[in-house]
Each structure stands twice: as structure tokens, then as C-alpha cells.
PDB file of C-alpha atoms in Angstrom:
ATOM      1  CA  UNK A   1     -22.199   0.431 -13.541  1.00 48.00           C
ATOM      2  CA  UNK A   2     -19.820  -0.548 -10.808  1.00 53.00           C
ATOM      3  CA  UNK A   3     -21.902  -1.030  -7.851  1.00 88.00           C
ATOM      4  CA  UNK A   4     -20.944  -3.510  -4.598  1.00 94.00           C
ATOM      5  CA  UNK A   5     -23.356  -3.556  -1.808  1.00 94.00           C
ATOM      6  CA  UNK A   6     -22.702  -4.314   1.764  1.00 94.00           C
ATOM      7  CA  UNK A   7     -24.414  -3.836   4.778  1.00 90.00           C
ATOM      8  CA  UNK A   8     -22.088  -1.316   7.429  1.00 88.00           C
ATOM      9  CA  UNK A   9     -23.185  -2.752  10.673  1.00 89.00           C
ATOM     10  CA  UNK A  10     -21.972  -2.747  13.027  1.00 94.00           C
ATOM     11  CA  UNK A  11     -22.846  -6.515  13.993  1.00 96.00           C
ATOM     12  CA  UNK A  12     -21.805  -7.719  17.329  1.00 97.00           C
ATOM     13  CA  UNK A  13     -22.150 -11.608  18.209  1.00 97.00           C
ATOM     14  CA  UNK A  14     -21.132 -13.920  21.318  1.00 97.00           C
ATOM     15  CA  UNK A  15     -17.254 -15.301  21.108  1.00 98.00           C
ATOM     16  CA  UNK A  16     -17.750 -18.830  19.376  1.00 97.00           C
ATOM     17  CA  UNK A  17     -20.792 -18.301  17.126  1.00 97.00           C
ATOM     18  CA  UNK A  18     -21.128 -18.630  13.433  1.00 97.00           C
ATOM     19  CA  UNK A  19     -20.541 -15.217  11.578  1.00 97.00           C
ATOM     20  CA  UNK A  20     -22.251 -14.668   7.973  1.00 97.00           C
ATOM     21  CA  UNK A  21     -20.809 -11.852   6.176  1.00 97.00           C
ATOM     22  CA  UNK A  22     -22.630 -10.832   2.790  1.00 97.00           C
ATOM     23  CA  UNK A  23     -22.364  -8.416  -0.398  1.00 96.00           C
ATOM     24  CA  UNK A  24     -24.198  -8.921  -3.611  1.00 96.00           C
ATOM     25  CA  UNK A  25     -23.080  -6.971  -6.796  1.00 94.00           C
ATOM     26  CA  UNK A  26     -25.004  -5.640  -9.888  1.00 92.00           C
ATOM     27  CA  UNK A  27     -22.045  -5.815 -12.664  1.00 88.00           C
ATOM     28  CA  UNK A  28     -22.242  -9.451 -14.174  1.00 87.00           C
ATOM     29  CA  UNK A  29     -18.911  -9.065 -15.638  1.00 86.00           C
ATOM     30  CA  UNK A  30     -17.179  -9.038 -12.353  1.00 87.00           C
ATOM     31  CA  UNK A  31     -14.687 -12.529 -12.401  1.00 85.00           C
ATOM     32  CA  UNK A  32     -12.939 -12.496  -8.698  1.00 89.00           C
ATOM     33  CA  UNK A  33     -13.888 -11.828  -5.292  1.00 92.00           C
ATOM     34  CA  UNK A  34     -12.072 -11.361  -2.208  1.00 94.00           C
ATOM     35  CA  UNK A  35     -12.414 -10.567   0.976  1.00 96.00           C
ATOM     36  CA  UNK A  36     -10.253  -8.421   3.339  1.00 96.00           C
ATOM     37  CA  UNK A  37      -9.973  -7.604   6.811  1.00 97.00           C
ATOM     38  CA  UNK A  38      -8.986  -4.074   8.039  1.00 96.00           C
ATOM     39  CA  UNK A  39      -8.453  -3.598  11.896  1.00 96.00           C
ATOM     40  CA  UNK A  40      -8.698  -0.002  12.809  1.00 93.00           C
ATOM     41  CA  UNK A  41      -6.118   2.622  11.920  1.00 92.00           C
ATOM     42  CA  UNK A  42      -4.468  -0.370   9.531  1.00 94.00           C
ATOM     43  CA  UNK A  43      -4.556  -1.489   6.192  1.00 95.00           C
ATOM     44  CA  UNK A  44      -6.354  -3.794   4.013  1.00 96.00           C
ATOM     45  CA  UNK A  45      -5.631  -7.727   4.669  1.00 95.00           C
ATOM     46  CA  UNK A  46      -6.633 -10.020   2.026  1.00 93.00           C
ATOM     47  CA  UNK A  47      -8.176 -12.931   3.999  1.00 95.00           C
ATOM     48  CA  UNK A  48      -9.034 -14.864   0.931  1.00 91.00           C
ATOM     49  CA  UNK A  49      -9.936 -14.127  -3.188  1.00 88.00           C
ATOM     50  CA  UNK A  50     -12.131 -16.926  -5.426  1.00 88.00           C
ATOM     51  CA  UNK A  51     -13.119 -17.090  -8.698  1.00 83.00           C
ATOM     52  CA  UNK A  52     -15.998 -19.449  -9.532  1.00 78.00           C
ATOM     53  CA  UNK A  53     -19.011 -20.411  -8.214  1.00 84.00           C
ATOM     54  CA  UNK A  54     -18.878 -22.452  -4.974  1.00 87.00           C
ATOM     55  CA  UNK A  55     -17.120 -22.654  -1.440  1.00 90.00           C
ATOM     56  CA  UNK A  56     -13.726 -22.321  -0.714  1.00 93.00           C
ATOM     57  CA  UNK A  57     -12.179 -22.775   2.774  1.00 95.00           C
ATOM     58  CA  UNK A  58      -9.434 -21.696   4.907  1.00 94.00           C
ATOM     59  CA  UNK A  59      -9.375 -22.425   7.981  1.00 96.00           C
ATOM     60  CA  UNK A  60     -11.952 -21.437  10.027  1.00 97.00           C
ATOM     61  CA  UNK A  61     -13.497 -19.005   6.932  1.00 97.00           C
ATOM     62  CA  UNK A  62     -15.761 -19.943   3.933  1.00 96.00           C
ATOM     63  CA  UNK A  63     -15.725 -17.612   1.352  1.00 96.00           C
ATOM     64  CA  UNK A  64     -18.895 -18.549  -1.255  1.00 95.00           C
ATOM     65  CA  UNK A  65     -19.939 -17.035  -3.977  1.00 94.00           C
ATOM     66  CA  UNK A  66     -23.428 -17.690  -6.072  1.00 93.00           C
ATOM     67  CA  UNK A  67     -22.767 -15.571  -9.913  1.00 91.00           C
ATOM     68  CA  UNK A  68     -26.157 -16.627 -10.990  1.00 92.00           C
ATOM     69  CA  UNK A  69     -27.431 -14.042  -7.653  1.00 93.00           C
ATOM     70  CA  UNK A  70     -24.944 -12.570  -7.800  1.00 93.00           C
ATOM     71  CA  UNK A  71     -24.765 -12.701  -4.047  1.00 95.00           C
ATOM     72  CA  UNK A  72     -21.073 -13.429  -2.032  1.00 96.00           C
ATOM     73  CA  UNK A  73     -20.552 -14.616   1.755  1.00 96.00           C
ATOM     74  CA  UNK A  74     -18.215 -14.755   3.700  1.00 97.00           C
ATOM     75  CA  UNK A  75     -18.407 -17.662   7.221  1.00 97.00           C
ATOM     76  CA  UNK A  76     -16.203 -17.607  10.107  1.00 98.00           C
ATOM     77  CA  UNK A  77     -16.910 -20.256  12.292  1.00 98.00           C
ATOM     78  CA  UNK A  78     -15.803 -20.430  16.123  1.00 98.00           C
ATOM     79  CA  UNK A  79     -15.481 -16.719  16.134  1.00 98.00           C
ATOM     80  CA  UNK A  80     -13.092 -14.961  18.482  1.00 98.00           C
ATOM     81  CA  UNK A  81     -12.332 -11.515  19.961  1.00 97.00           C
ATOM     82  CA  UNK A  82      -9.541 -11.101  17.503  1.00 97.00           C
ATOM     83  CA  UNK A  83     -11.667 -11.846  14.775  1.00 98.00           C
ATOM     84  CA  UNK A  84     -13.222  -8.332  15.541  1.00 98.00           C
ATOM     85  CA  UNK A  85     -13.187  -5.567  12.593  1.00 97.00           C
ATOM     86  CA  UNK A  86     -14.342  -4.672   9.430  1.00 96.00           C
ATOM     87  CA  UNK A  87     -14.826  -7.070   6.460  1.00 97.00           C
ATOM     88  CA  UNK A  88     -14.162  -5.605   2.775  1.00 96.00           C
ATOM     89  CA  UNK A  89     -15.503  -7.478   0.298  1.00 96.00           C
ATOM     90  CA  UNK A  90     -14.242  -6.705  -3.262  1.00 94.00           C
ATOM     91  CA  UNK A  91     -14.206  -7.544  -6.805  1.00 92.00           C
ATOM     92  CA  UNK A  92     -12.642  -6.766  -9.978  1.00 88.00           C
ATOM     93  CA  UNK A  93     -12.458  -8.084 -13.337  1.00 83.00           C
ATOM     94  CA  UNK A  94      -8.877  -9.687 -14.395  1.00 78.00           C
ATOM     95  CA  UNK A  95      -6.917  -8.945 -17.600  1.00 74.00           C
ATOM     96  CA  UNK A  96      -5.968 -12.195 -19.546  1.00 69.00           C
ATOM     97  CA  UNK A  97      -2.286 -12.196 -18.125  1.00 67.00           C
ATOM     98  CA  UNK A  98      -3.273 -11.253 -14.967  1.00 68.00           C
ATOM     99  CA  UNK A  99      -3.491  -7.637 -12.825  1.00 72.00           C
ATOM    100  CA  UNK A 100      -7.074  -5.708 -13.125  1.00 78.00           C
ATOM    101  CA  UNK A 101      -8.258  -1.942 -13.267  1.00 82.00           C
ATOM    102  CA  UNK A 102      -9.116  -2.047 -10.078  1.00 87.00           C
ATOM    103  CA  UNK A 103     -11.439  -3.139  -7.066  1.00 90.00           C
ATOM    104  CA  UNK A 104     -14.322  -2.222  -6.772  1.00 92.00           C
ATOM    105  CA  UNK A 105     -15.168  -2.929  -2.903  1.00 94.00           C
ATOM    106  CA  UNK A 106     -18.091  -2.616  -0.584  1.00 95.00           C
ATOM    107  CA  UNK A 107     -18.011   0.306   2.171  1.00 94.00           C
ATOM    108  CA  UNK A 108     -17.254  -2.831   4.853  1.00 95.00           C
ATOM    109  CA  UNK A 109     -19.065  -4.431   7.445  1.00 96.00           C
ATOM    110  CA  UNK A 110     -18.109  -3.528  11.124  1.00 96.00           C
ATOM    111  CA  UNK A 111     -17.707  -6.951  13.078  1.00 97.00           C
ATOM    112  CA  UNK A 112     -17.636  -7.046  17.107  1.00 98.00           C
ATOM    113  CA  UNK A 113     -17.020 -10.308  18.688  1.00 98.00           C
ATOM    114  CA  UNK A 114     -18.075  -9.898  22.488  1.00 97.00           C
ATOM    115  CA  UNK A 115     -15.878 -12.257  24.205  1.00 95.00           C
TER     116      UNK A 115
ATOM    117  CA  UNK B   1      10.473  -8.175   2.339  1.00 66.00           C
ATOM    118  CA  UNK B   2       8.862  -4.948   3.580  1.00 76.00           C
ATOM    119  CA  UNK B   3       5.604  -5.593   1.080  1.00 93.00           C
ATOM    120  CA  UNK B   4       4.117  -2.350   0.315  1.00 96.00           C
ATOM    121  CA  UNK B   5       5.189   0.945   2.248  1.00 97.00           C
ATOM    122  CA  UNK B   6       3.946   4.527   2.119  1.00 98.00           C
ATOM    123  CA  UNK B   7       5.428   7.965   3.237  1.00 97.00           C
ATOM    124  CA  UNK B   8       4.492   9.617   5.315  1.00 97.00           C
ATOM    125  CA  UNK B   9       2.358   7.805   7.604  1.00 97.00           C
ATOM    126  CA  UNK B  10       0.709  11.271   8.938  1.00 97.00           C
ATOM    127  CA  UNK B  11       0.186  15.065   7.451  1.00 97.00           C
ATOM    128  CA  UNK B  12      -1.805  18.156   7.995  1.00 97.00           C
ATOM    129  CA  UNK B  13      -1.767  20.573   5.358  1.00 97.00           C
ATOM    130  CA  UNK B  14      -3.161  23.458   4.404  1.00 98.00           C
ATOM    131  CA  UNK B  15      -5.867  24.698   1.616  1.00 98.00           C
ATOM    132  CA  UNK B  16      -3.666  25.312  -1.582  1.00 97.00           C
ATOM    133  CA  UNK B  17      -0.180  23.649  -0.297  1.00 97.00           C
ATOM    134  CA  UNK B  18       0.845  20.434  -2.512  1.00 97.00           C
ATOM    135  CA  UNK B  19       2.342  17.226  -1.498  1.00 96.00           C
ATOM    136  CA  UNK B  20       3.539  13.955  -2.620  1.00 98.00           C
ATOM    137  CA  UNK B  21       2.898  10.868  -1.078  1.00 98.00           C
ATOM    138  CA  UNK B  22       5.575   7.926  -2.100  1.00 98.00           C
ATOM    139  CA  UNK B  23       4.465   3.929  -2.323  1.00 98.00           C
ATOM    140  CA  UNK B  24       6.940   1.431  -2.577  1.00 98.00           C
ATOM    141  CA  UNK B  25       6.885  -2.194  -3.157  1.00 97.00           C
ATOM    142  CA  UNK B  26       9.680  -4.424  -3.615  1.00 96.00           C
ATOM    143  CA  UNK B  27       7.254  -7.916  -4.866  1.00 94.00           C
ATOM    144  CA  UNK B  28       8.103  -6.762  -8.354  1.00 94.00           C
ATOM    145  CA  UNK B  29       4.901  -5.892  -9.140  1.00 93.00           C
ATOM    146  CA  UNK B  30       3.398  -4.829 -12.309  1.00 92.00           C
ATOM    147  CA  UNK B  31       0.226  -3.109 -11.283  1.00 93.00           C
ATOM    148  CA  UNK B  32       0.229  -0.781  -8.703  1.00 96.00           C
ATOM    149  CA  UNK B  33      -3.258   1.493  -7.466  1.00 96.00           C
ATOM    150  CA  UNK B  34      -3.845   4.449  -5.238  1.00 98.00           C
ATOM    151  CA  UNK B  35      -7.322   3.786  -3.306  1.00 97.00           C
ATOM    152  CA  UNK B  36      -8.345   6.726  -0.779  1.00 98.00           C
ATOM    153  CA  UNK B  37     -11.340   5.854   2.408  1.00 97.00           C
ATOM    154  CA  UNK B  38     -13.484   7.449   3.494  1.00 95.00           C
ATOM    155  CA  UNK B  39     -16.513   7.079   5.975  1.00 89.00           C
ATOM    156  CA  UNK B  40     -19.480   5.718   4.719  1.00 82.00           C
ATOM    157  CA  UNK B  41     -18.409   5.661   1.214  1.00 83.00           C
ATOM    158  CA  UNK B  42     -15.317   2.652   1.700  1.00 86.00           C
ATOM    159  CA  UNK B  43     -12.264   2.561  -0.308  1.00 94.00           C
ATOM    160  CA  UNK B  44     -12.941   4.129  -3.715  1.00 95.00           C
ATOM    161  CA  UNK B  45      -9.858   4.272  -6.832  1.00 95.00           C
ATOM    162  CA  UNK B  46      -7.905   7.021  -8.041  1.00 97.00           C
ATOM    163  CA  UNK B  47      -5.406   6.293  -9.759  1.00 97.00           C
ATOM    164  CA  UNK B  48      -3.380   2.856 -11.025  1.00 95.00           C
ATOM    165  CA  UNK B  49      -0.480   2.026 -13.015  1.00 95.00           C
ATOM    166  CA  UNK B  50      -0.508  -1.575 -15.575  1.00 91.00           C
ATOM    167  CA  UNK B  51       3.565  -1.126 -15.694  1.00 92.00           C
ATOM    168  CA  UNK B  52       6.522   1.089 -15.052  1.00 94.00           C
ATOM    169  CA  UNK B  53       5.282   4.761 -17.431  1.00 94.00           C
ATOM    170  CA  UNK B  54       2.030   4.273 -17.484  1.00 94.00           C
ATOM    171  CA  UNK B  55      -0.916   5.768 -15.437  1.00 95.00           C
ATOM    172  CA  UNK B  56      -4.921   5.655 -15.762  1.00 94.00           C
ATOM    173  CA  UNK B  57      -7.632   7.150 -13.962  1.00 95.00           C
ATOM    174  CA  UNK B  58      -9.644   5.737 -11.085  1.00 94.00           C
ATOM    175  CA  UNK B  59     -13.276   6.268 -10.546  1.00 92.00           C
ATOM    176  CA  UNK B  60     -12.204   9.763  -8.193  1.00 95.00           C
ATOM    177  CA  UNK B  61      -9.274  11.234  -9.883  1.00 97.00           C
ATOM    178  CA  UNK B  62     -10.252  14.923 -10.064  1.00 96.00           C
ATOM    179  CA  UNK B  63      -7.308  16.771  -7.581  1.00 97.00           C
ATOM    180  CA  UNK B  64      -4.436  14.279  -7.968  1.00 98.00           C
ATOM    181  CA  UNK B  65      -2.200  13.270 -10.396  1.00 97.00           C
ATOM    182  CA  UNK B  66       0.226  10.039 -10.039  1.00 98.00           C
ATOM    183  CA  UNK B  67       3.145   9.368 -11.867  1.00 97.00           C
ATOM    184  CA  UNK B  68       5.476   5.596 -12.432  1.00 97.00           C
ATOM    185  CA  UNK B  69       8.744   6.034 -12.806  1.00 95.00           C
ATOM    186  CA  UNK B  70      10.336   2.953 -11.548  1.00 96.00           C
ATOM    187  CA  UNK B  71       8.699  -0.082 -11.411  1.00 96.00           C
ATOM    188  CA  UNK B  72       8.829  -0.455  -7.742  1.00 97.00           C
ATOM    189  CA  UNK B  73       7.589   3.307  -6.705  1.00 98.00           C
ATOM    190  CA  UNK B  74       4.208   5.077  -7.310  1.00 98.00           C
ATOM    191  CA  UNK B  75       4.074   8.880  -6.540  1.00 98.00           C
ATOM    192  CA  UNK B  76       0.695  10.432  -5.665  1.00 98.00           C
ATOM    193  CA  UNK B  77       0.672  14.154  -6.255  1.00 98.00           C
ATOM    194  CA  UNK B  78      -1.942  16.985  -4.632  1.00 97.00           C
ATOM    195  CA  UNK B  79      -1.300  20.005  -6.242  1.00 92.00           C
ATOM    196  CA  UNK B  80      -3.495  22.404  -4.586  1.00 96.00           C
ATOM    197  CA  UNK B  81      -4.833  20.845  -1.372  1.00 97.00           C
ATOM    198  CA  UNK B  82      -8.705  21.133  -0.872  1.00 97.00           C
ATOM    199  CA  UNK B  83     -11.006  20.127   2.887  1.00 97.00           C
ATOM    200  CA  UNK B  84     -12.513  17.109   0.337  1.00 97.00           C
ATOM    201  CA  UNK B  85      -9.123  15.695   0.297  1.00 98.00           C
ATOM    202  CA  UNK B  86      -9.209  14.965   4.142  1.00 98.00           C
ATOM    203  CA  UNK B  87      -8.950  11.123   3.899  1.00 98.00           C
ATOM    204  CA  UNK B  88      -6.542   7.928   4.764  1.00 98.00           C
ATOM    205  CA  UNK B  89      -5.072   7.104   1.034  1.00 98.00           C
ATOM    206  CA  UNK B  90      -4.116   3.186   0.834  1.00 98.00           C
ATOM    207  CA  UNK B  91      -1.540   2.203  -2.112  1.00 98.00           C
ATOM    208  CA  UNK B  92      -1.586  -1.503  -3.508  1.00 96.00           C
ATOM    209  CA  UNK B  93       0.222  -3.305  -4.881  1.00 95.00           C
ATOM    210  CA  UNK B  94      -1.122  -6.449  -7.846  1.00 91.00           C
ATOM    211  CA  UNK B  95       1.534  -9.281  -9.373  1.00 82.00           C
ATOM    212  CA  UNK B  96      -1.340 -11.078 -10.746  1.00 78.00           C
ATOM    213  CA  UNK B  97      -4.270 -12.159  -8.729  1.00 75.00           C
ATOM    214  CA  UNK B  98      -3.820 -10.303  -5.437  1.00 83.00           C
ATOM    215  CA  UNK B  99      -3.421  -7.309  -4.340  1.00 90.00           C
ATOM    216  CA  UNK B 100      -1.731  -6.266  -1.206  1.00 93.00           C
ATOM    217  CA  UNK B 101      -2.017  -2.825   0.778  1.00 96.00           C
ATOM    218  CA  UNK B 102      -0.109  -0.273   2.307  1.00 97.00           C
ATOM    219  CA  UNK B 103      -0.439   0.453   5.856  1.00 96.00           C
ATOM    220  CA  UNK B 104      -2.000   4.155   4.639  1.00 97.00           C
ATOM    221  CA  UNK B 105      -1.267   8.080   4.894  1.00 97.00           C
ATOM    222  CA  UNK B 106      -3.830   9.404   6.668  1.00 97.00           C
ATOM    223  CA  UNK B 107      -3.936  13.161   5.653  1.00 98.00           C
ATOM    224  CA  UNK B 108      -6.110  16.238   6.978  1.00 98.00           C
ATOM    225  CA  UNK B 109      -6.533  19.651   4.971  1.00 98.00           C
ATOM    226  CA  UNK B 110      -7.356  22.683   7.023  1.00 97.00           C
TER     227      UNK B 110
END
């Protein structure tokens, strides 16, 4: 069963702290995980997508992903206003050449920075 | 390099009218996918399309049908407009490991 859970929030921190974003997922066959940002009224953003085990970072996110929890996090350090909205996270599982049936996404978590 | 668009960005219909809602993308894309969100339930699948002819059904498809003519478009069809299909519908678009969205449709049915 296709099943991502993530809390909805809305959680509101102080401009500069450390934000921890999580979702955990039930379907051990899921291979990548992203995360997206939507601000309100807009579309999807993908911030950033990994694939095994471990951090990756951009910038001032960490994306980080544990497949034997099956648990995935997202960090935003030095948080600012305009960091403010909701966080998809997402998975799928990839065909061998590339593309995917799908995401399968959590329903978002609503993020306020209070400057 | 627009990324992905959609048409119209706004419509009210009514119970039993039809409509089509166009997504374009000019990356060249293979794989293409019709998501629609809703509160409290996030952004659940439709429809999708692996290549130019060829649909498949989502985990909500009941109500809509899609179709791929060209490579670059994907047409999502309502042909009989119910309340339940008040939502914002997102198109994306997949070359490979990403996908990319559409700024949305957001569509109410009186």
C-alpha cells in the first residue's frame, strides 16, 4: 500500500532557528525522495530529490533519509521569512531508464517563520 | 523556456457541463502526470502518460479521462462535472528523475 505520512502543522518558529521537517513511509519499495515547496496559490517547487541513504545538502537545506526506518527529514538552517510555506515530501519508485508512475506525496507540512 | 503551463488558470462550472484543461511542456519530456489537491488529503494522481499515445490510471481516476497526443501536450477531460471535482489540478512534467509542476487550474463546480 502506498502510504506517506506527514504531520500538517502548522509549525511556526523564530527567523534564524533550525527547522526539522519529517515524513516516514510504509512501502519499502519506494527508491527516491524529494522534497518540494509550495507557497500559497502556486505550484509545486522541487527543493531537492535523493536516492540513498544519507545526507545531502544544498545550501542552507539537508535533505536525509534513513530506508532501514524508513523515516525522511528535511533541515533548513538560518531560517527566514521567505522560507515560510508548505513542505511536500514525496516519493516514487523509478523505472530502469528513468520516469516513474507517479508520486506518492505527504498532505504537506505548513511552515511559518515569524520574523 | 516556459517549463510546464496549464489553461486556464481559473473556472467555475456547473454540475453536468464538461471541460478540458490543456498542459504543456516544452523540456521534451517523456512522462507527463495530472495530480489534483485537495485540503487535508495533499496532492493525490489521476492520470499519467510514459510517452506520446499512451495513458494509465492514477490512484483517483474515476470522472476524468486524459488523452497524449503530442508529446509536449496532455489534455485532461471532465465529462460530466460533479461538487467532488472542486479542486486546484497540478500537471507535471518527468524527463527522468524530476518532475516539475504547473502553476495549477484551480476549478469550482456548482
Amino acid at each position: 500500500q502506498k502510504e506517506v505520512e506527514q504531520d500538517p502543522g502548522p509549525l511556526s518558529v523564530p527567523e534564524g532557528a533550525i527547522v526539522s521537517l519529517n515524513c516516514t513511509y510504509s512501502n519499502s519499495a519506494f527508491q527516491y525522495f524529494m522534497w518540494y515547496r509550495q507557497y500559497s496559490r502556486k505550484g509545486p517547487e522541487l527543493l531537492m530529490y535523493t536516492y540513498s541513504s544519507g545526507n545531502k545538502e544544498d545550501g542552507r537545506f539537508t535533505a536525509q533519509v534513513d530506508k532501514s526506518s524508513k523515516y525522511i527529514s528535511l533541515f533548513i538552517r538560518d531560517s527566514q521569512p521567505s522560507d515560510s510555506a508548505t513542505y511536500l515530501c514525496a516519493t516514487d519508485i523509478r523505472y530502469s531508464g528513468g520516469g516513474a508512475d507517479g508520486l506518492t506525496f505527504g498532505k504537506g507540512t505548513h511552515l511559518i517563520i515569524q520574523p | 523556456n516556459a517549463g510546464v503551463t496549464q489553461t486556464p488558470k481559473f473556472r467555475v462550472l456547473k454540475t453536468g457541463q464538461s471541460m478540458t484543461l490543456l498542459c504543456a511542456q516544452d523540456m521534451n519530456h517523456e512522462y507527463m502526470y495530472w495530480y489534483r489537491q485537495d485540503p487535508g488529503m495533499g496532492l493525490r494522481l489521476i492520470h499519467y502518460s510514459v510517452g506520446e499515445g499512451t495513458t494509465a490510471k492514477g490512484e483517483v481516476p474515476d470522472g476524468y479521462n486524459v488523452s497524449r497526443l503530442k508529446k509536449q501536450n496532455f489534455l485532461l477531460g471532465l465529462e460530466s462535472a460533479a461538487p467532488s471535482q472542486t479542486s486546484v489540478y497540478f500537471c507535471a512534467s518527468d524527463g527522468g528523475y524530476e518532475q516539475y509542476f504547473g502553476p495549477g487550474t484551480r476549478l469550482t463546480v456548482t
